[in-house]
């Protein structure tokens, strides 16, 4: 490493996050449970400062530092700012829930921030080593967060399943990376791409390595046939941890896939396109069809997530700037929608009661018409019904594959979307047309009610005026990825 040329400015948000995280970790030791709100406030302040630093250090071009291990570009900037915001929303939404269950402790906040640090590293990594370090930091933090509810057998089981299958997926990914290293002689994404483009790489090793890498990535996304951990982990975890798993990590996983497949292995697009087509079709079909049979809301939303990952893959299958931009827009909209949906479930839950079955939503409109409307907006966005943002997101990725002459795949996607609309509309029917079964008052704190309302309304605004966000996604992709 040339210390004279070392530029730490691109990594300033990560350095601040690690420093603040360390301070919170130490301070929390001296804070009693009655004053745990201090840790909560410091965590939110840390996220705010990180976002400000990220925006203030923005550059409209890519900067690679730390001996090729770390990259700061418009793609990483937009996704990191989104992750700071999403993590802050997660903390706001889950505050009362974790308090009621005795989980409002320092470990919850520090593990959440450690997970965010891992996501940041995944988003800005430009080397297979730093990519893997970020992935494992995120994964280990999530395993611990799920197991934080030590008196719940379901949570411990979910954490163990996630850990064992996650370790298997990491092994597949590492084995694929080792083959790519053997074929190209480098772990740096840019050099791997150069070796493939020049024809100096061993093609046989590359293809074998690609198969294992795609399998590992498919697991992290929750795509079929590497999906079975998703419903079990979503259902077994507490709703707060389910929200954490289904929100910001999806953004990081998307950029993780972009870095490896597009930036590192972009010259092999013809090889990984075919594999992604199979994953996408199976994910959309099995995710939507299996969700129909679910009565547990978290399990239903887990299969819904699997189908959404299939739609996300459509943008990658397009293999061009339009498709990648549409996929980035899709994942941002999906995360916003998940936040709104799970936020309502958290608000309807209370001490000793979990809102996690369809019956728990019965007559919600009679209990509180505003929360029923917010849930309706989230469900309609997931279903892709206009004028919600989910409709434009699905339209964008389907348009991208139509433009590359994959009309049959677009038809499959539309049919699967129609099938998926059934179970979302069933939940709406339960809220609006079934009799009220639970007459308990819904008590949601003022700050959560305000943020949740803004979150759901944003889905409507984005659906009506998506142009600005999609333009940002297009520009970020064009400026960030050399292969584009």
XYZ file of C-alpha atoms in Angstrom:
484
model
C 0.000 0.000 0.000
C 1.264 3.466 -0.922
C 0.508 5.471 2.236
C 1.347 8.764 0.518
C -1.495 8.264 -1.958
C -3.953 6.927 0.630
C -7.288 8.754 0.353
C -9.590 8.172 3.318
C -12.261 10.718 2.384
C -14.402 8.227 0.402
C -14.562 6.016 3.511
C -15.312 8.887 5.929
C -18.972 7.852 6.542
C -17.864 4.303 7.412
C -15.110 5.571 9.717
C -17.541 7.865 11.514
C -20.106 5.057 11.781
C -17.529 2.706 13.313
C -16.290 5.390 15.721
C -19.793 6.389 16.808
C -20.762 2.740 17.126
C -17.801 2.111 19.430
C -18.723 5.133 21.571
C -22.372 3.976 21.824
C -21.194 0.477 22.729
C -19.114 1.814 25.640
C -21.606 4.442 26.831
C -24.441 1.932 26.884
C -22.628 -0.014 29.599
C -23.267 2.891 31.985
C -26.894 3.524 30.992
C -29.715 1.930 32.962
C -32.711 0.321 31.285
C -34.858 3.273 32.329
C -32.645 5.636 30.321
C -32.152 3.400 27.278
C -33.757 6.118 25.185
C -30.342 7.815 25.206
C -28.879 4.920 23.206
C -31.856 5.111 20.841
C -31.357 8.856 20.320
C -27.600 8.471 19.800
C -28.218 5.762 17.189
C -30.594 8.003 15.244
C -28.130 10.905 15.540
C -25.356 8.669 14.181
C -27.483 7.772 11.159
C -28.293 11.431 10.525
C -24.630 12.499 10.674
C -23.610 9.604 8.401
C -26.204 10.706 5.838
C -24.985 14.316 6.010
C -21.358 13.227 5.533
C -22.355 10.978 2.627
C -24.181 13.785 0.850
C -21.476 16.389 1.551
C -18.708 14.164 0.151
C -20.645 13.248 -2.995
C -18.644 13.161 -6.228
C -20.213 12.505 -9.666
C -17.530 9.944 -10.517
C -16.007 6.784 -9.068
C -13.077 6.983 -6.636
C -11.182 3.800 -5.750
C -8.979 3.762 -2.661
C -7.478 1.442 -0.018
C -5.429 -0.436 -2.633
C -8.448 -1.190 -4.797
C -10.542 -2.555 -1.907
C -13.024 0.323 -1.596
C -14.950 2.368 -4.163
C -17.050 5.492 -3.717
C -19.352 6.223 -6.652
C -22.862 7.627 -7.292
C -24.392 4.148 -6.989
C -22.917 3.605 -3.526
C -23.858 7.149 -2.472
C -27.543 6.862 -3.378
C -27.876 3.387 -1.847
C -26.038 4.322 1.372
C -28.218 7.388 1.922
C -31.262 5.155 1.351
C -29.915 2.605 3.856
C -29.356 5.285 6.514
C -32.939 6.437 6.075
C -34.352 2.912 6.044
C -32.398 1.918 9.176
C -33.656 5.029 10.977
C -37.235 4.098 10.033
C -36.666 0.563 11.306
C -35.532 1.917 14.688
C -38.553 4.266 14.896
C -41.033 1.571 13.874
C -39.671 -1.065 16.238
C -39.103 1.082 19.354
C -42.367 0.317 21.143
C -42.414 -3.287 19.934
C -38.985 -4.109 21.360
C -39.806 -2.228 24.582
C -42.889 -4.387 25.140
C -40.785 -7.547 24.716
C -37.796 -6.563 26.831
C -35.492 -6.178 23.815
C -34.967 -2.399 24.110
C -31.314 -2.879 25.019
C -27.938 -1.691 23.817
C -27.308 -4.938 21.965
C -30.253 -4.255 19.654
C -28.917 -0.868 18.593
C -25.246 -1.816 18.308
C -25.991 -4.970 16.318
C -28.230 -2.939 13.997
C -25.424 -0.435 13.426
C -22.896 -3.241 12.914
C -25.247 -4.711 10.289
C -25.392 -1.293 8.623
C -21.588 -1.098 8.612
C -21.476 -4.477 6.884
C -24.007 -3.284 4.322
C -21.950 -0.152 3.666
C -18.888 -2.283 3.047
C -20.836 -4.547 0.675
C -22.041 -1.524 -1.283
C -18.582 0.072 -1.596
C -16.418 -3.023 -2.022
C -14.422 -3.362 -5.225
C -12.564 -6.532 -4.272
C -13.882 -10.020 -3.542
C -12.198 -9.929 -0.112
C -13.899 -6.703 1.015
C -17.185 -7.905 -0.513
C -17.033 -11.051 1.589
C -16.036 -9.167 4.742
C -19.057 -6.897 4.396
C -21.359 -9.824 3.704
C -20.211 -11.748 6.777
C -20.394 -8.708 9.067
C -23.998 -8.202 7.955
C -24.866 -11.901 8.221
C -23.394 -12.409 11.700
C -25.191 -9.309 12.964
C -28.520 -10.560 11.580
C -28.060 -14.017 13.118
C -27.469 -12.359 16.492
C -30.407 -9.984 16.137
C -32.792 -12.850 15.403
C -31.503 -14.832 18.411
C -31.756 -11.762 20.691
C -35.176 -12.991 21.830
C -33.614 -15.725 23.946
C -36.856 -16.894 25.550
C -38.443 -17.677 22.169
C -37.845 -21.146 20.795
C -39.062 -20.053 17.365
C -36.553 -17.200 17.227
C -33.653 -19.448 18.249
C -34.699 -22.031 15.654
C -34.930 -19.333 12.967
C -31.483 -18.010 13.891
C -29.957 -21.499 13.717
C -31.566 -22.246 10.343
C -30.383 -18.924 8.972
C -26.880 -19.480 10.345
C -26.471 -23.022 8.980
C -27.871 -22.242 5.531
C -26.034 -18.918 5.447
C -22.751 -20.695 6.146
C -23.499 -23.125 3.312
C -24.230 -20.247 0.914
C -21.025 -18.475 1.982
C -19.113 -21.661 1.241
C -20.605 -21.850 -2.245
C -19.755 -18.202 -2.854
C -16.190 -18.589 -1.604
C -15.638 -21.700 -3.706
C -16.816 -19.808 -6.781
C -14.572 -16.844 -5.930
C -11.573 -19.181 -5.536
C -12.198 -20.529 -9.056
C -12.460 -17.000 -10.457
C -9.179 -16.161 -8.728
C -7.574 -19.260 -10.219
C -8.853 -18.335 -13.676
C -7.882 -14.640 -13.615
C -5.115 -14.351 -11.005
C -6.821 -11.447 -9.209
C -9.501 -10.724 -6.621
C -9.953 -7.098 -7.663
C -13.149 -6.687 -9.678
C -11.654 -4.318 -12.259
C -8.694 -6.641 -12.918
C -10.976 -9.674 -13.111
C -13.051 -7.858 -15.740
C -9.892 -6.926 -17.668
C -8.606 -10.498 -17.624
C -11.911 -11.823 -18.964
C -12.135 -9.118 -21.643
C -8.564 -9.772 -22.846
C -9.209 -13.505 -23.165
C -6.332 -14.422 -20.855
C -8.600 -16.085 -18.262
C -9.289 -19.812 -18.129
C -12.838 -20.075 -19.488
C -13.613 -23.488 -18.018
C -12.682 -22.414 -14.498
C -14.586 -19.172 -14.949
C -17.827 -20.895 -15.897
C -17.579 -23.333 -12.986
C -16.828 -20.464 -10.623
C -19.755 -18.482 -12.015
C -22.189 -21.307 -11.253
C -21.161 -21.391 -7.585
C -21.198 -17.591 -7.310
C -24.711 -17.332 -8.782
C -25.888 -20.037 -6.353
C -24.461 -18.074 -3.411
C -25.988 -14.819 -4.633
C -29.366 -16.482 -5.192
C -29.374 -17.606 -1.564
C -28.640 -14.105 -0.300
C -31.488 -12.720 -2.417
C -33.843 -15.542 -1.420
C -34.440 -16.691 -4.993
C -35.796 -20.159 -5.852
C -34.460 -22.851 -5.430
C -32.341 -21.332 -2.622
C -35.353 -19.800 -0.880
C -36.494 -22.156 1.870
C -34.836 -20.177 4.652
C -36.934 -17.076 3.857
C -40.420 -18.156 5.095
C -38.992 -19.989 8.126
C -36.810 -17.066 9.188
C -39.524 -14.457 8.528
C -42.081 -16.394 10.563
C -39.743 -17.486 13.356
C -38.177 -14.086 13.974
C -39.927 -11.380 15.942
C -41.668 -8.907 13.633
C -39.055 -6.250 14.445
C -36.233 -8.498 13.256
C -38.254 -9.584 10.218
C -38.525 -5.923 9.235
C -34.778 -5.509 9.679
C -34.046 -8.538 7.458
C -36.480 -7.485 4.746
C -35.497 -3.814 4.485
C -31.991 -2.329 4.113
C -30.197 -5.679 3.476
C -32.144 -6.002 0.204
C -30.569 -2.754 -1.017
C -27.103 -3.972 -0.060
C -27.697 -7.390 -1.647
C -28.726 -5.750 -4.923
C -25.536 -3.675 -5.154
C -23.551 -6.763 -4.065
C -24.935 -8.621 -7.091
C -24.262 -5.650 -9.385
C -20.643 -5.421 -8.231
C -19.953 -9.094 -8.873
C -22.016 -9.954 -11.947
C -21.985 -6.636 -13.799
C -18.776 -4.963 -12.712
C -16.598 -8.036 -12.245
C -18.138 -10.641 -14.538
C -19.927 -8.372 -17.004
C -18.126 -9.930 -19.968
C -19.815 -13.236 -19.072
C -23.311 -11.762 -19.331
C -24.375 -14.420 -21.838
C -23.458 -17.125 -19.302
C -25.187 -15.706 -16.221
C -28.242 -14.375 -18.070
C -29.519 -17.886 -18.693
C -29.112 -18.866 -15.054
C -30.898 -15.724 -13.875
C -33.810 -16.417 -16.238
C -34.384 -19.770 -14.539
C -34.094 -18.219 -11.070
C -36.476 -15.392 -11.991
C -39.202 -17.596 -13.486
C -39.073 -20.098 -10.623
C -39.065 -17.311 -8.006
C -42.058 -15.515 -9.494
C -44.016 -18.750 -9.964
C -43.295 -20.539 -6.684
C -43.312 -17.348 -4.630
C -46.743 -16.220 -5.832
C -48.395 -19.633 -5.995
C -47.217 -20.693 -2.529
C -48.187 -17.359 -0.968
C -51.825 -18.049 -1.874
C -51.957 -20.943 0.596
C -50.543 -18.974 3.553
C -52.630 -17.713 6.462
C -49.674 -16.365 8.438
C -49.000 -12.801 7.259
C -45.260 -12.937 7.793
C -45.013 -16.216 5.916
C -47.189 -14.814 3.138
C -44.988 -11.725 2.886
C -41.921 -13.995 2.853
C -43.167 -15.798 -0.265
C -44.131 -12.399 -1.633
C -40.501 -11.339 -1.117
C -39.333 -14.368 -3.098
C -41.575 -13.367 -6.006
C -40.325 -9.771 -5.808
C -36.744 -10.993 -6.024
C -37.785 -12.724 -9.251
C -39.000 -9.384 -10.624
C -35.778 -7.737 -9.452
C -33.768 -10.265 -11.445
C -35.627 -9.252 -14.607
C -33.752 -5.963 -14.626
C -30.426 -7.763 -14.357
C -31.415 -10.203 -17.109
C -31.847 -7.256 -19.497
C -28.056 -6.861 -19.304
C -27.976 -3.134 -20.057
C -28.074 0.264 -18.333
C -31.861 0.507 -18.662
C -32.391 -2.832 -16.949
C -29.933 -2.182 -14.109
C -31.490 1.239 -13.464
C -34.990 -0.265 -13.444
C -33.823 -2.937 -10.983
C -32.336 -0.264 -8.676
C -35.614 1.655 -8.783
C -37.499 -1.595 -8.110
C -35.506 -2.505 -5.014
C -35.868 1.005 -3.535
C -39.655 0.910 -4.049
C -39.847 -2.632 -2.674
C -37.995 -1.648 0.518
C -40.269 1.381 1.041
C -43.314 -0.848 0.567
C -42.017 -3.480 2.992
C -41.364 -0.799 5.589
C -44.967 0.390 5.348
C -46.458 -3.113 5.456
C -44.404 -4.429 8.352
C -44.712 -1.065 10.102
C -48.496 -1.536 10.265
C -48.044 -5.064 11.658
C -45.699 -3.667 14.324
C -48.204 -0.937 15.190
C -51.054 -3.444 15.534
C -48.959 -5.691 17.787
C -48.810 -5.064 21.517
C -47.436 -6.661 24.661
C -48.573 -10.292 24.673
C -50.061 -10.127 21.167
C -48.490 -10.558 17.737
C -50.343 -9.354 14.647
C -49.202 -12.013 12.216
C -52.221 -13.865 10.799
C -54.893 -12.822 8.316
C -57.513 -13.114 11.059
C -55.679 -10.431 13.032
C -56.499 -7.948 10.253
C -60.221 -8.687 10.285
C -62.299 -5.538 10.427
C -59.271 -3.241 10.652
C -61.219 -0.550 8.787
C -63.822 -0.626 11.564
C -61.165 -0.255 14.254
C -59.136 2.465 12.548
C -59.815 3.491 8.957
C -56.523 5.423 8.608
C -54.318 2.427 9.408
C -56.467 0.275 7.125
C -55.857 2.791 4.326
C -52.088 2.774 4.959
C -52.038 -1.035 4.836
C -54.129 -0.951 1.658
C -51.583 1.367 -0.004
C -48.744 -0.980 0.964
C -50.567 -4.089 -0.292
C -51.639 -2.419 -3.554
C -48.049 -1.289 -4.151
C -46.782 -4.839 -3.596
C -49.419 -6.114 -6.018
C -48.367 -3.558 -8.643
C -51.730 -1.814 -8.860
C -51.693 1.736 -10.294
C -51.183 4.485 -9.309
C -48.892 3.091 -6.571
C -45.098 3.036 -6.949
C -45.072 -0.759 -7.171
C -46.894 -0.576 -10.497
C -44.289 1.672 -12.093
C -41.462 -0.442 -10.636
C -42.860 -3.602 -12.234
C -43.574 -1.749 -15.447
C -39.962 -0.513 -15.604
C -38.349 -3.962 -15.275
C -40.844 -5.579 -17.671
C -40.230 -2.823 -20.214
C -36.471 -3.415 -19.905
C -36.763 -7.091 -20.868
C -39.255 -6.338 -23.655
C -36.660 -3.963 -25.128
C -34.138 -6.828 -25.350
C -36.676 -9.067 -27.135
C -37.526 -11.315 -24.170
C -41.251 -10.960 -24.777
C -42.094 -14.436 -23.445
C -40.430 -13.602 -20.125
C -42.415 -10.371 -19.907
C -45.655 -12.323 -20.466
C -44.711 -14.759 -17.682
C -43.984 -11.823 -15.362
C -47.361 -10.209 -16.073
C -49.213 -13.495 -15.495
C -47.386 -14.087 -12.216
C -48.170 -10.548 -11.133
C -51.867 -11.163 -11.783
C -51.759 -14.366 -9.735
C -49.943 -12.545 -6.939
C -52.637 -9.863 -6.791
C -55.039 -12.476 -5.367
C -53.458 -12.863 -1.922
C -52.915 -9.117 -1.532
C -56.558 -8.432 -2.381
C -57.604 -11.187 0.026
C -55.920 -9.273 2.850
C -57.707 -6.085 1.745
C -61.028 -7.956 1.738
C -60.379 -9.159 5.302
C -59.651 -5.592 6.464
C -62.670 -3.965 4.845
C -65.429 -6.568 4.623
C -64.968 -8.941 7.594
C -66.376 -8.266 11.050
C -64.152 -6.866 13.766
C -62.828 -9.590 16.080
C -60.354 -7.630 18.189
C -61.760 -4.456 19.754
C -58.548 -3.519 21.570
C -57.485 0.104 21.003
C -54.609 0.659 18.578
C -51.954 2.716 20.348
C -49.151 3.961 18.090
C -46.770 6.691 19.208
C -47.092 10.068 17.514
C -43.687 9.964 15.813
C -44.289 6.456 14.448
C -47.774 7.432 13.230
C -46.368 10.464 11.395
C -43.445 8.595 9.795
C -45.604 5.598 8.877
C -48.156 7.887 7.225
C -45.441 9.674 5.240
C -43.959 6.298 4.268
C -47.257 5.021 2.856
C -48.136 8.305 1.154
C -44.672 8.312 -0.464
C -45.709 5.156 -2.331
C -48.573 7.105 -3.869
C -46.392 10.116 -4.693
C -43.652 7.959 -6.242
C -46.239 6.146 -8.316
C -47.611 9.422 -9.668
C -44.222 11.105 -10.147
C -41.491 8.457 -10.519
C -39.442 10.376 -13.081
C -37.020 12.071 -10.694
C -36.071 8.925 -8.787
C -35.717 6.815 -11.937
C -33.529 9.564 -13.452
C -31.288 9.440 -10.371
C -31.045 5.657 -10.707
C -30.132 5.932 -14.399
C -27.467 8.547 -13.751
C -26.015 6.598 -10.815
C -25.649 3.485 -12.957
C -24.116 5.313 -15.880
C -21.521 7.078 -13.739
C -20.678 4.124 -11.500
C -20.199 1.083 -13.675
C -17.462 1.301 -16.274
C -18.852 -1.674 -18.182
C -21.995 0.279 -18.922
